[in-house]
CSV table of C-alpha atoms in Angstrom, one decimal:
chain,number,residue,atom,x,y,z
A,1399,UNK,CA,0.0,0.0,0.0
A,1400,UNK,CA,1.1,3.4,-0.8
A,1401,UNK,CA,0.6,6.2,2.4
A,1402,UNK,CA,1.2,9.6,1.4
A,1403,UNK,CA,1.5,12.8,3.9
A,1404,UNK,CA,1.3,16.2,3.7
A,1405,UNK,CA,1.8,19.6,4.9
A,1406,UNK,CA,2.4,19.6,8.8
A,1407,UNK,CA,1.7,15.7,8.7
A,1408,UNK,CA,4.6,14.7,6.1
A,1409,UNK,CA,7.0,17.3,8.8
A,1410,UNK,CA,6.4,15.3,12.1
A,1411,UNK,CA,6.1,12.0,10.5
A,1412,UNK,CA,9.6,12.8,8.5
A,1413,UNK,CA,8.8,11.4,5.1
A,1414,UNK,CA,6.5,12.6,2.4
A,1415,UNK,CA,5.7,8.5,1.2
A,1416,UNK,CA,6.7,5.4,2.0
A,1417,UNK,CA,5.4,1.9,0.6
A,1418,UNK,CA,4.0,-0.7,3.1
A,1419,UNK,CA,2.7,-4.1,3.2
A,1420,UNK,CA,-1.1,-4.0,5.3
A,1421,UNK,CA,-1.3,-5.7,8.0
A,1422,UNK,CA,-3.5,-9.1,8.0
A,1423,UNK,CA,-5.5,-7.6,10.6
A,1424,UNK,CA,-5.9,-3.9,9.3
A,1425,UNK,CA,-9.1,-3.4,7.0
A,1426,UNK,CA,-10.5,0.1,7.4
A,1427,UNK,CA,-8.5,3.5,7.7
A,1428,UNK,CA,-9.4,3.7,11.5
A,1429,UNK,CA,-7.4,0.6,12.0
A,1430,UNK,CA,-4.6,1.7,9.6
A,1431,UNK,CA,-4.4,5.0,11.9
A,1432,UNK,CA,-4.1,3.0,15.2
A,1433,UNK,CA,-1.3,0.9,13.4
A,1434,UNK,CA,0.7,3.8,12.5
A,1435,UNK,CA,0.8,5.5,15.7
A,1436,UNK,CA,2.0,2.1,16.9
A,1437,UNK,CA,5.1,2.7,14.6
A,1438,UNK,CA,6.7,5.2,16.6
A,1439,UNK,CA,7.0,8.9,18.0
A,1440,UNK,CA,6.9,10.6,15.0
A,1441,UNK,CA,3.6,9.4,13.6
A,1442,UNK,CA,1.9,8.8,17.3
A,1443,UNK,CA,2.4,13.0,17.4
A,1444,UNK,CA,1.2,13.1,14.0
A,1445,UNK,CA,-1.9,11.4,14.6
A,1446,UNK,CA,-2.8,12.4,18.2
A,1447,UNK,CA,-6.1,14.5,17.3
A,1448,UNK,CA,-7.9,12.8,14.7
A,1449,UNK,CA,-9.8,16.1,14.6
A,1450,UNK,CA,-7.7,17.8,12.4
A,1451,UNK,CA,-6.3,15.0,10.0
A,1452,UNK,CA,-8.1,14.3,7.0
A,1453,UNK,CA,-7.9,11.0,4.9
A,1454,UNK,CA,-8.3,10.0,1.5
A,1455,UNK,CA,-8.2,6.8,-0.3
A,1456,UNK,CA,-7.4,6.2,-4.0
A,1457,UNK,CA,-7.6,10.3,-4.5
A,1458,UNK,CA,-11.1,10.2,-2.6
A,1459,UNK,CA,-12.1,11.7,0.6
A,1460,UNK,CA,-12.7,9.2,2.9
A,1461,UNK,CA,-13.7,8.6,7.0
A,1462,UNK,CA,-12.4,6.0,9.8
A,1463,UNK,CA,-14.7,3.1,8.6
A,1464,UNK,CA,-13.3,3.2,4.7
A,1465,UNK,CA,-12.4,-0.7,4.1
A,1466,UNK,CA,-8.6,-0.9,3.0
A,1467,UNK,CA,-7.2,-3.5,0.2
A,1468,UNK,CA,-3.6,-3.4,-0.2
A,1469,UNK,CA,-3.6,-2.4,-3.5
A,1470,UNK,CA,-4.6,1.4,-2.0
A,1471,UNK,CA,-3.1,4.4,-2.5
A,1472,UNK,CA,-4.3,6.4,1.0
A,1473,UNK,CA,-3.4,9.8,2.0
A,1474,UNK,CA,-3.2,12.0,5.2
A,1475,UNK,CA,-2.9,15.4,5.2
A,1476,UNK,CA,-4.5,18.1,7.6
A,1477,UNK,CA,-8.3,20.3,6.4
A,1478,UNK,CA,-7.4,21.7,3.2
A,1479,UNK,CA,-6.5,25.4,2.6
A,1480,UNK,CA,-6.1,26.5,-0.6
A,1481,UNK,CA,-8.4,28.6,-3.0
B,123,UNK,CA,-11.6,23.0,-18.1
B,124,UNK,CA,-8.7,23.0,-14.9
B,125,UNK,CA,-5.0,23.6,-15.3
B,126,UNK,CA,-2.6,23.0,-11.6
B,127,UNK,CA,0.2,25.3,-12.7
B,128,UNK,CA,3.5,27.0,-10.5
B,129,UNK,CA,2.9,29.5,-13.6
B,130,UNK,CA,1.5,32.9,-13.1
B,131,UNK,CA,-1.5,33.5,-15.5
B,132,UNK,CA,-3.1,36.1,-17.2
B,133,UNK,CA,-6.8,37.0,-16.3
B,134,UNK,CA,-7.5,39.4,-19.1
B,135,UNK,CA,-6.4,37.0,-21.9
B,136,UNK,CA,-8.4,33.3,-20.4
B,137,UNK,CA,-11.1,35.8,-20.2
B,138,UNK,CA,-11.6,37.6,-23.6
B,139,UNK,CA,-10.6,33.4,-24.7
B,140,UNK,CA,-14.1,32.8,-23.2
B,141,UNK,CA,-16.0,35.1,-25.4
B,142,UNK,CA,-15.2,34.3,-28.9
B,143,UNK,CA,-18.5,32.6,-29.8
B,144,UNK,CA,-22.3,31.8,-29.9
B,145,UNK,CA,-24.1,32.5,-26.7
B,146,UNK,CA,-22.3,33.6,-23.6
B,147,UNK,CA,-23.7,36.8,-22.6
B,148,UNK,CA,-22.1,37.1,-18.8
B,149,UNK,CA,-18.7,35.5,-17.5
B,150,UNK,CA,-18.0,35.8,-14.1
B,151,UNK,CA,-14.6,35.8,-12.9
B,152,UNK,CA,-13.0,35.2,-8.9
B,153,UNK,CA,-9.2,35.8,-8.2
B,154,UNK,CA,-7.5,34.8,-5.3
B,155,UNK,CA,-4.7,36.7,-4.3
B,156,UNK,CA,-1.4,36.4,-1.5
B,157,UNK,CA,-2.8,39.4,0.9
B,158,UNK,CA,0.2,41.0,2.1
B,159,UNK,CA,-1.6,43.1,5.4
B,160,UNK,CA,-1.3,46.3,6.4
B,161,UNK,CA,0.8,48.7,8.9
B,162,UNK,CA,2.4,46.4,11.3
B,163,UNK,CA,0.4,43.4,10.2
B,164,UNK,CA,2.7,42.4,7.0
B,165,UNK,CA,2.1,39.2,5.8
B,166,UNK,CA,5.0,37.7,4.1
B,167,UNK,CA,5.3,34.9,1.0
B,168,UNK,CA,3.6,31.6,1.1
B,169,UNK,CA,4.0,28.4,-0.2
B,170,UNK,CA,1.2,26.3,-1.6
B,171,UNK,CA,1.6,22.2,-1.2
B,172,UNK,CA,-1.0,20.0,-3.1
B,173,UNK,CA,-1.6,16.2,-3.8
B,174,UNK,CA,-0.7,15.8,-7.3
B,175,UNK,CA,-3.4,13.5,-8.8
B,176,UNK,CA,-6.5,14.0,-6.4
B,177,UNK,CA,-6.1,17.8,-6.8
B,178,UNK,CA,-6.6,17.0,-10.5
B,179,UNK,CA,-9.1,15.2,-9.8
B,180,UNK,CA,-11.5,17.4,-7.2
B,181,UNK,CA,-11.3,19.9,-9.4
B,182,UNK,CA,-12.3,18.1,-12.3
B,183,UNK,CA,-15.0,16.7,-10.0
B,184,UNK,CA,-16.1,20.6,-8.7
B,185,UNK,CA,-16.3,21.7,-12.1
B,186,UNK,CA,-18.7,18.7,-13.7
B,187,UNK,CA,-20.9,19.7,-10.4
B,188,UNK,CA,-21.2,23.5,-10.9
B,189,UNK,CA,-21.8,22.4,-15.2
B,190,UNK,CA,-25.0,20.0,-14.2
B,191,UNK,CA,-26.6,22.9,-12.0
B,192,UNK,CA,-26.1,25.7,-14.1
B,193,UNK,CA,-26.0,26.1,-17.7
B,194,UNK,CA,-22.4,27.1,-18.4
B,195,UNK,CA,-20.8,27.6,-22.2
B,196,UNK,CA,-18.0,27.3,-20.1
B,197,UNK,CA,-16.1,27.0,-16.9
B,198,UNK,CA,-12.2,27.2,-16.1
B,199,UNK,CA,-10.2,26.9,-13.1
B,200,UNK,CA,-6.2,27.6,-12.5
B,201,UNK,CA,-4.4,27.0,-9.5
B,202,UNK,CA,-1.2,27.7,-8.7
B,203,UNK,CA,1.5,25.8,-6.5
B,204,UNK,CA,4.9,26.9,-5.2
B,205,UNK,CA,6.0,29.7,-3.2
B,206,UNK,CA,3.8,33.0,-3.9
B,207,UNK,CA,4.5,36.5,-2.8
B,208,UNK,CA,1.9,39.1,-1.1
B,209,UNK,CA,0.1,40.7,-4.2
B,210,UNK,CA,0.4,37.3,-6.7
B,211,UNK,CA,-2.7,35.5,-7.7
B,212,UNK,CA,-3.4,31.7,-6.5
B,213,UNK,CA,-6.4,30.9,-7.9
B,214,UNK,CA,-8.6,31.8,-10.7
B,215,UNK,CA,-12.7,30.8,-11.9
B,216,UNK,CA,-14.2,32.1,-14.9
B,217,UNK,CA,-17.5,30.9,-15.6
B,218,UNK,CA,-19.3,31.7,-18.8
B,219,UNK,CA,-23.1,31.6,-19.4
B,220,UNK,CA,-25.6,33.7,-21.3
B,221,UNK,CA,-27.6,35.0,-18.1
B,222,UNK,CA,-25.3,36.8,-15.4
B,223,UNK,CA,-27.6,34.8,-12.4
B,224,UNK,CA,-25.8,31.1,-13.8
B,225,UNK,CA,-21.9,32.9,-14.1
B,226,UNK,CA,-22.2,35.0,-10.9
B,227,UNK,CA,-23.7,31.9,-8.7
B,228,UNK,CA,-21.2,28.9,-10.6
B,229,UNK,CA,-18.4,31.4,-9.8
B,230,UNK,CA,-19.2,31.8,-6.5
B,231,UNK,CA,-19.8,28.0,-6.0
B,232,UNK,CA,-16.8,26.6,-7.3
B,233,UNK,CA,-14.8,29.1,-5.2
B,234,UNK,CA,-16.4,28.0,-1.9
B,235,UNK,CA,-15.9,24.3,-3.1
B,236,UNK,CA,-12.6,24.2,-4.2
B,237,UNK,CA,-12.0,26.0,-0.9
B,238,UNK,CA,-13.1,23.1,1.4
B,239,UNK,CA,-12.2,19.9,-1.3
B,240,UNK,CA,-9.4,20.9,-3.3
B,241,UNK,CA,-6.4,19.4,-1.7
B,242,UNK,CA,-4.0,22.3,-1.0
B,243,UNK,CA,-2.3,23.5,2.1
B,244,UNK,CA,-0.7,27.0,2.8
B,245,UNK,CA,2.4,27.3,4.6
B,246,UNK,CA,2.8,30.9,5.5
B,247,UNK,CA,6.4,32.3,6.4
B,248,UNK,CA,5.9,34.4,9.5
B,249,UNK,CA,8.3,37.0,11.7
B,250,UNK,CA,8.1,34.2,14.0
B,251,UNK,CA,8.9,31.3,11.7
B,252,UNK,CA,6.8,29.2,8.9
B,253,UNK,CA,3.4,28.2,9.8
B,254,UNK,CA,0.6,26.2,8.2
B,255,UNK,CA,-3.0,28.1,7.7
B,256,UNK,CA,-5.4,26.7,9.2
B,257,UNK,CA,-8.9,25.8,7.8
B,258,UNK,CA,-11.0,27.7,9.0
B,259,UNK,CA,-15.0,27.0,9.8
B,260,UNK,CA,-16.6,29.6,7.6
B,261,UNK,CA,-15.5,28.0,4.6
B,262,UNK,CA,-16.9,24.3,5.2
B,263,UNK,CA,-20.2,26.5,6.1
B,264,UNK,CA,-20.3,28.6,2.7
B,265,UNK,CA,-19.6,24.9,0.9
B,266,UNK,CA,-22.1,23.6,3.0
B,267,UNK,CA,-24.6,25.9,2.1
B,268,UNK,CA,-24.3,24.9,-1.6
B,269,UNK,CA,-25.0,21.3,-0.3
B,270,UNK,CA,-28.3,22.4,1.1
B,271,UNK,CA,-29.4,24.5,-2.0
B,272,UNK,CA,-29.1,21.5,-4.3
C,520,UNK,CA,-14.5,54.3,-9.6
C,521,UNK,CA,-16.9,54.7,-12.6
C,522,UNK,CA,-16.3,55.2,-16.3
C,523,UNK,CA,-18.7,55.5,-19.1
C,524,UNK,CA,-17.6,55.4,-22.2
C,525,UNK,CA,-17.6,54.5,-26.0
C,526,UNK,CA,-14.1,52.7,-25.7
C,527,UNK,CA,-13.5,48.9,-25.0
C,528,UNK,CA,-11.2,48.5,-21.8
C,529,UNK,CA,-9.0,45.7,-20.7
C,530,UNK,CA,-10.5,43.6,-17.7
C,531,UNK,CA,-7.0,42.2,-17.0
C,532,UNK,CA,-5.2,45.4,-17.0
C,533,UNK,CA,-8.3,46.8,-15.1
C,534,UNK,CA,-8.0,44.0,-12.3
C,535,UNK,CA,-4.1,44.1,-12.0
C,536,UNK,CA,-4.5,47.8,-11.2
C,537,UNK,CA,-7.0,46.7,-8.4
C,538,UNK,CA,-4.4,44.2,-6.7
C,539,UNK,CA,-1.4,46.5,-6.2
C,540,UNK,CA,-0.9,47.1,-2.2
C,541,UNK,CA,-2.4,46.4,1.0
C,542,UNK,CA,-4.9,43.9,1.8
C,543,UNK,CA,-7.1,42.8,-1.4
C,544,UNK,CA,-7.2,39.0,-1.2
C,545,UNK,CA,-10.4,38.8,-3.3
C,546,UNK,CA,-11.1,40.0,-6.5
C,547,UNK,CA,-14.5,39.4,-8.5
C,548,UNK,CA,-15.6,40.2,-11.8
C,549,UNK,CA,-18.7,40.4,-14.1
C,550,UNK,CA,-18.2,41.4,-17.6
C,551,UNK,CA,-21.6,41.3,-19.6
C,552,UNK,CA,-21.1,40.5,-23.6
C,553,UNK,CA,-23.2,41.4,-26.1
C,554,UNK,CA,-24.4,37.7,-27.0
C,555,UNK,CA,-24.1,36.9,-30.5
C,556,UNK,CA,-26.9,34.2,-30.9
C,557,UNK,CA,-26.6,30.5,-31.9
C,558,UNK,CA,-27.1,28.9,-35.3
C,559,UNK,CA,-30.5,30.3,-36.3
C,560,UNK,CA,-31.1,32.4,-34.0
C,561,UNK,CA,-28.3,34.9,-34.7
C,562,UNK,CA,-28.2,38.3,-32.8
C,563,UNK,CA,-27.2,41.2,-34.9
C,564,UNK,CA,-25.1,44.3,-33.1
C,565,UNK,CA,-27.4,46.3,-30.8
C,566,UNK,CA,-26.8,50.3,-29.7
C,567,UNK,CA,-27.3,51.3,-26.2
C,568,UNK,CA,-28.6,54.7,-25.7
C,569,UNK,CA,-27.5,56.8,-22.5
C,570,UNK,CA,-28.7,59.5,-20.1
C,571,UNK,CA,-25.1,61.7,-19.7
C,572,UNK,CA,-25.4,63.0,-16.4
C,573,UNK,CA,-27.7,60.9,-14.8
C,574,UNK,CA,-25.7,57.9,-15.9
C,575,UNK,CA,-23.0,58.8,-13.7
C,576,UNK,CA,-24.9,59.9,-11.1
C,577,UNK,CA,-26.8,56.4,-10.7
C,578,UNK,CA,-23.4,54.4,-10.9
C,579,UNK,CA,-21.6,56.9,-8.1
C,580,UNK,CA,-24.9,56.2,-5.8
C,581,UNK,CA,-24.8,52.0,-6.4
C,582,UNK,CA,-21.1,52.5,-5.9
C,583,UNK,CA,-21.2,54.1,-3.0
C,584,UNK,CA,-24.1,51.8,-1.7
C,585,UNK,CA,-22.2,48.4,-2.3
C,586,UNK,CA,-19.2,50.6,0.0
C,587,UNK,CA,-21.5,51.0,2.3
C,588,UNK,CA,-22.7,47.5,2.7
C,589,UNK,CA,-19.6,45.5,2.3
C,590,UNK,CA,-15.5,46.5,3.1
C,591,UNK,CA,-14.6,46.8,-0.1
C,592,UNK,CA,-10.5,47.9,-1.0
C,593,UNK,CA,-11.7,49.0,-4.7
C,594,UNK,CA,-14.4,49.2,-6.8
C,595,UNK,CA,-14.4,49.6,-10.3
C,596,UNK,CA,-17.8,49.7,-12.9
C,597,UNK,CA,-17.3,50.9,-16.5
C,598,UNK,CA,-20.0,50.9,-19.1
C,599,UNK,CA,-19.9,51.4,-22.6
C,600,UNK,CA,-22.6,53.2,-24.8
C,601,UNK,CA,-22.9,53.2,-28.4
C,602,UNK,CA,-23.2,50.5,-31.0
C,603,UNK,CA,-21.5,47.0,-30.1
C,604,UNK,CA,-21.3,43.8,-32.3
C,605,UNK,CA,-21.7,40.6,-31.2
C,606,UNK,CA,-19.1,39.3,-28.4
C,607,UNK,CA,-18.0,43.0,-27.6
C,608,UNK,CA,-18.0,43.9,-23.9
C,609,UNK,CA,-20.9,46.1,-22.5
C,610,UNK,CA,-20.4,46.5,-19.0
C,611,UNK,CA,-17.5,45.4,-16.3
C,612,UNK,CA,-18.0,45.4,-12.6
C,613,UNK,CA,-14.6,44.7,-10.2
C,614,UNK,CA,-14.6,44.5,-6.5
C,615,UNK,CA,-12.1,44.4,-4.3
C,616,UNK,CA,-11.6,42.7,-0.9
C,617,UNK,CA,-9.6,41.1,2.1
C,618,UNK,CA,-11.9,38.3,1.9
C,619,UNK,CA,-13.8,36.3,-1.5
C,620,UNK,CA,-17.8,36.8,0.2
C,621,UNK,CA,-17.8,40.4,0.4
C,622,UNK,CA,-16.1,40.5,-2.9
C,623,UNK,CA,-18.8,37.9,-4.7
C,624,UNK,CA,-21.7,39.8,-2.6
C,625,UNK,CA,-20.8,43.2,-3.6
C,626,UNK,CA,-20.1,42.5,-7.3
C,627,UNK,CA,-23.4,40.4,-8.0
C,628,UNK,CA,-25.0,43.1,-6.0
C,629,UNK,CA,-23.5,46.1,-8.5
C,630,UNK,CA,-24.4,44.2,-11.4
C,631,UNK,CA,-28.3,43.6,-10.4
C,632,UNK,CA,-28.7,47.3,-9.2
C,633,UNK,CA,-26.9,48.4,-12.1
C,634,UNK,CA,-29.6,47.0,-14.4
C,635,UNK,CA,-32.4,48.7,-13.1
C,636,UNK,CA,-31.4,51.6,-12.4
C,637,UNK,CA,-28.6,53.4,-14.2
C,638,UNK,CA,-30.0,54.8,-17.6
C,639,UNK,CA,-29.1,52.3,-20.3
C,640,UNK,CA,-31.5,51.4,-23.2
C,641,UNK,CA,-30.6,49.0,-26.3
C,642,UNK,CA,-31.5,49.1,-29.2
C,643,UNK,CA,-31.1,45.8,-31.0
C,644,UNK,CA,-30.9,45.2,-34.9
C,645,UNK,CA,-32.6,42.6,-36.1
C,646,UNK,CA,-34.0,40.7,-39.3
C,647,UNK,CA,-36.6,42.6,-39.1
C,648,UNK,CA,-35.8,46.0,-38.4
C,649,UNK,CA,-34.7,47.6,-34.8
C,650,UNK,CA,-36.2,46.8,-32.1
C,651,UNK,CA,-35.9,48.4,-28.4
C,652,UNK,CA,-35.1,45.6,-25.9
C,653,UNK,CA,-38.0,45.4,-23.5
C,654,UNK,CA,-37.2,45.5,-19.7
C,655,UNK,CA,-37.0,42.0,-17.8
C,656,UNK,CA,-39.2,41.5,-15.0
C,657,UNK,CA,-36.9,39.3,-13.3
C,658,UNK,CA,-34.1,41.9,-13.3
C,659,UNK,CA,-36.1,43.6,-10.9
C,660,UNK,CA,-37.0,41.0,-9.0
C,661,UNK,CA,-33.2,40.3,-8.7
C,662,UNK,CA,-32.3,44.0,-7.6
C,663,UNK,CA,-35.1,43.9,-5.2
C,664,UNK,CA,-33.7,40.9,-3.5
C,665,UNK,CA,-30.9,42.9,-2.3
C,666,UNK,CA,-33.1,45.4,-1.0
C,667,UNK,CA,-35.2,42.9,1.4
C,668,UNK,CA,-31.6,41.9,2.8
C,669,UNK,CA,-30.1,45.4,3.2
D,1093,UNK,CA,-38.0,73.3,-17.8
D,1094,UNK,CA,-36.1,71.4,-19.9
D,1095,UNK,CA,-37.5,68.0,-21.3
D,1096,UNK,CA,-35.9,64.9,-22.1
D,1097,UNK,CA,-36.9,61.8,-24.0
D,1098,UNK,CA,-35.1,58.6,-24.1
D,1099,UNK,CA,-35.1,55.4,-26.5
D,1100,UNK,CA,-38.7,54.9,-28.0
D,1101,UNK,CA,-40.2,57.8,-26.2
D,1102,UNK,CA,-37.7,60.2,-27.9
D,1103,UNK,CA,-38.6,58.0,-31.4
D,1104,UNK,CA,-42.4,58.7,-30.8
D,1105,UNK,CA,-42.2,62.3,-29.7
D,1106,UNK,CA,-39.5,62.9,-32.6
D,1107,UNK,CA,-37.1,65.1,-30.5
D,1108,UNK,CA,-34.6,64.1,-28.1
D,1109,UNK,CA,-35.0,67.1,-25.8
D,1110,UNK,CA,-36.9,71.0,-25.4
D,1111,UNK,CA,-37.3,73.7,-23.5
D,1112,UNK,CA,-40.9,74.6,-21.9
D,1113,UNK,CA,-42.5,76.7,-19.6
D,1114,UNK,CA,-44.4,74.8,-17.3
D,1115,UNK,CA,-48.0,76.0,-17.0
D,1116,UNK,CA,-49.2,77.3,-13.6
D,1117,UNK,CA,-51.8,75.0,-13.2
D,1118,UNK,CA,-49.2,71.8,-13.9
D,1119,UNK,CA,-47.6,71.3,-10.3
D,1120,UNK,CA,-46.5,67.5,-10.6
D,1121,UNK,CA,-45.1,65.0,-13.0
D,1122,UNK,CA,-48.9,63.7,-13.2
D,1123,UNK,CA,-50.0,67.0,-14.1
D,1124,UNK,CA,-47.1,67.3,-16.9
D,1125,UNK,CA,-48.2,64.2,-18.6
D,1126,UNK,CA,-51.7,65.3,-18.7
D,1127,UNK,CA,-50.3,68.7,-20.2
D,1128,UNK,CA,-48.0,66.8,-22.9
D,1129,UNK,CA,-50.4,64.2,-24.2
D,1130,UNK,CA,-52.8,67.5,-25.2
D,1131,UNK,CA,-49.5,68.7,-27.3
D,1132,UNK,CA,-50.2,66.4,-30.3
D,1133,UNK,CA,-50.4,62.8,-31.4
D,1134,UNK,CA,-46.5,62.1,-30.9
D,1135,UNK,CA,-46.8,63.1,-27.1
D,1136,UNK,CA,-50.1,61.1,-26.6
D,1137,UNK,CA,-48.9,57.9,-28.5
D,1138,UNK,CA,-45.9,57.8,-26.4
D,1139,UNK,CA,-47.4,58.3,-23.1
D,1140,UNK,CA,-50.6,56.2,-23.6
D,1141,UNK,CA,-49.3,53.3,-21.7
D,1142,UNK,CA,-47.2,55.0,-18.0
D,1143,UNK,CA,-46.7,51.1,-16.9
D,1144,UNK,CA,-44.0,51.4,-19.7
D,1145,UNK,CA,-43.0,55.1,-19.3
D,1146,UNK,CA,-40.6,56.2,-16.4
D,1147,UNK,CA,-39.9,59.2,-14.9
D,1148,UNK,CA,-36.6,61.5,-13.3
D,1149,UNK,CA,-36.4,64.4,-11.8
D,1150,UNK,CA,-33.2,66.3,-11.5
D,1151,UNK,CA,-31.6,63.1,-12.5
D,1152,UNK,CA,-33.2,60.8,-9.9
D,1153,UNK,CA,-35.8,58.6,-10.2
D,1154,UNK,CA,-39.8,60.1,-9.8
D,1155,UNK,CA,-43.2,58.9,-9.4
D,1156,UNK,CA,-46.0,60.9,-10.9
D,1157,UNK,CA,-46.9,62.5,-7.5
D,1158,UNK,CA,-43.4,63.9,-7.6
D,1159,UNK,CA,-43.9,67.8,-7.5
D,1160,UNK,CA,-42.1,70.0,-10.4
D,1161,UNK,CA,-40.5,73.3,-10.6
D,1162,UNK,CA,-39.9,75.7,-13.9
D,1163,UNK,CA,-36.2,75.3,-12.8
D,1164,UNK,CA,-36.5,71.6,-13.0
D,1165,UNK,CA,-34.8,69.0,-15.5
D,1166,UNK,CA,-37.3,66.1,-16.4
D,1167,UNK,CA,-36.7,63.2,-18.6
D,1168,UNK,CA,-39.5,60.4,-19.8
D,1169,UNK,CA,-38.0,57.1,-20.6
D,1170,UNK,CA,-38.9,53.5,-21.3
D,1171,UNK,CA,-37.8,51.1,-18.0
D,1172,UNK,CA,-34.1,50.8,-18.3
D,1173,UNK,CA,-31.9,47.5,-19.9
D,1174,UNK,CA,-28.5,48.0,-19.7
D,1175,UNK,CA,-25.9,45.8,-17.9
């Protein structure tokens, strides 16, 4: 699966991608998120309030309960601001 | 149509490109600009991050929307990524219709849309150091108010 | 600002003048065309007819009005008179603002005031002769919208 | 009191504008129709229907109650279509 972060996300996480194999047990984006914190500091301060991270999967906005295949492409990234 | 450009662009000429033919009587136009403040409130540059891909997408997605509720002869949208001074444009609509009440309302749609589903994020550079915008609640309102109106 | 005039003018060059200094982070646009028609139903080139004097007069007071209601940096309406082929500009509204609502607002606003009440007639040539274009009841109705919100 | 006549009105009446003196009996714009319509078949054609005829006074807008002076500038037009 391909994770993608952005603005304020990508900096305390550290990388702007990175390509991971999902977890047997991980089928929705709430699971993934709970997963990722579980990978250390960086991603746990990242992650802390779910309040202001948004998620999209295959270029689509999408919410906690979003089922996850492997084949994904799923992004994190904080409420938009552009326009 | 939708262009994601670091390019500057020129209102005046995607403008008079909209009126060549047939039947558009009203084009509507919204520009986004860097604000740069006032007095001791100076703002400085900015630099806008998207999501190659999805951006391309939403937008493409905004723009079919605001074409099936009004009729439009036609409809573009430019955004701009990269670092932007105070003063330099960021965004661009032009809508194109024959009645002004279609281009005035898809203008002002696609604006509050893009604001809350387009996938950019502003880092601003401050005295005190770089920091990202924050969304703020007014615009998921004004796109939510669109969502009631359907 | 207002201008009335015979000459075309240039909305880009108009709107890049608007975005100079300070605090305009908003800029919206109408531009009204006159519309040339499709296939059978082709328009021919109409002439609008002016009241000098009471022309400016009426644009100063919606100007000053939309001031008044929203904080606008700039405002800009110019409006040509004489004859105009099809897909020539009639009429160009630009507002100014720190934020995109008060700019939308204030230039839909302009343009619906501006059509019933500064002193514009056209006259429109047709297959059959000319032909004064008759008044739209809904262009009042839209201009008195924004009076049951002042 | 000068007189001026816009778009069909001015086509109708078959001059663009003229100088009167207003009669001592004709104290509003109501009155000053009245008075015009008796000036010939021009005047009466193009003020037999006042839903389609409008009125300013000094450059502002009037209704026919609106009271006149000799010092006055009046115009008659049809409803107005710019924009």
């Amino acid at each position: 699966m391909k994770l993608l972060y952005f603005a304020w996300l990508k900096q305390k996480i550290g990388i702007a991608e990175e390509d991971i194999t999902l977890p047997d047990d991980v089928a929705t984006l709430g699971a993934l998120v709970t997963w990722l914190k579980s990978r250390g500091p960086g991603y746990e301060e990242a992650l802390g309030d779910l309040a202001v991270v948004r998620f999209a999967v295959n270029q689509d906005f999408a919410g906690l309960d979003h089922p996850l295949s492997d084949s994904d492409e799923v992004a994190l990234f904080p409420p938009v601001t552009g326009g | 149509m939708i262009r994601i450009q670091a390019e500057d662009f020129d209102v005046g000429a995607e403008m008079a490109a909209m009126n060549g033919d047939g039947d558009v009587g009203a084009l509507a136009s919204f520009v986004g600009l860097v604000r740069g403040g006032k007095g001791d409130e100076k703002i400085g540059a900015m630099t806008l991050e998207h999501y190659p891909g999805m951006t391309e997408k939403k937008l493409a997605q905004i723009e079919a929307e605001a074409r099936t509720r009004w009729p439009l002869e036609d409809c573009l949208i430019i955004h701009r990524f990269g670092r932007l001074e105070p003063g330099e444009r960021i965004v661009m609509v032009i809508t194109a219709s024959s009645h002004r009440q279609a281009a005035l309302e898809a203008c002002a749609f696609l604006i509050d849309w893009l604001k809350t589903s387009a996938p950019f994020w502003k880092l601003e550079e401050r005295s005190g150091g770089e920091e990202w915008v924050e969304a703020r609640a007014s615009d998921d309102q004004a796109a939510e108010k669109w969502a009631a109106n359907k």
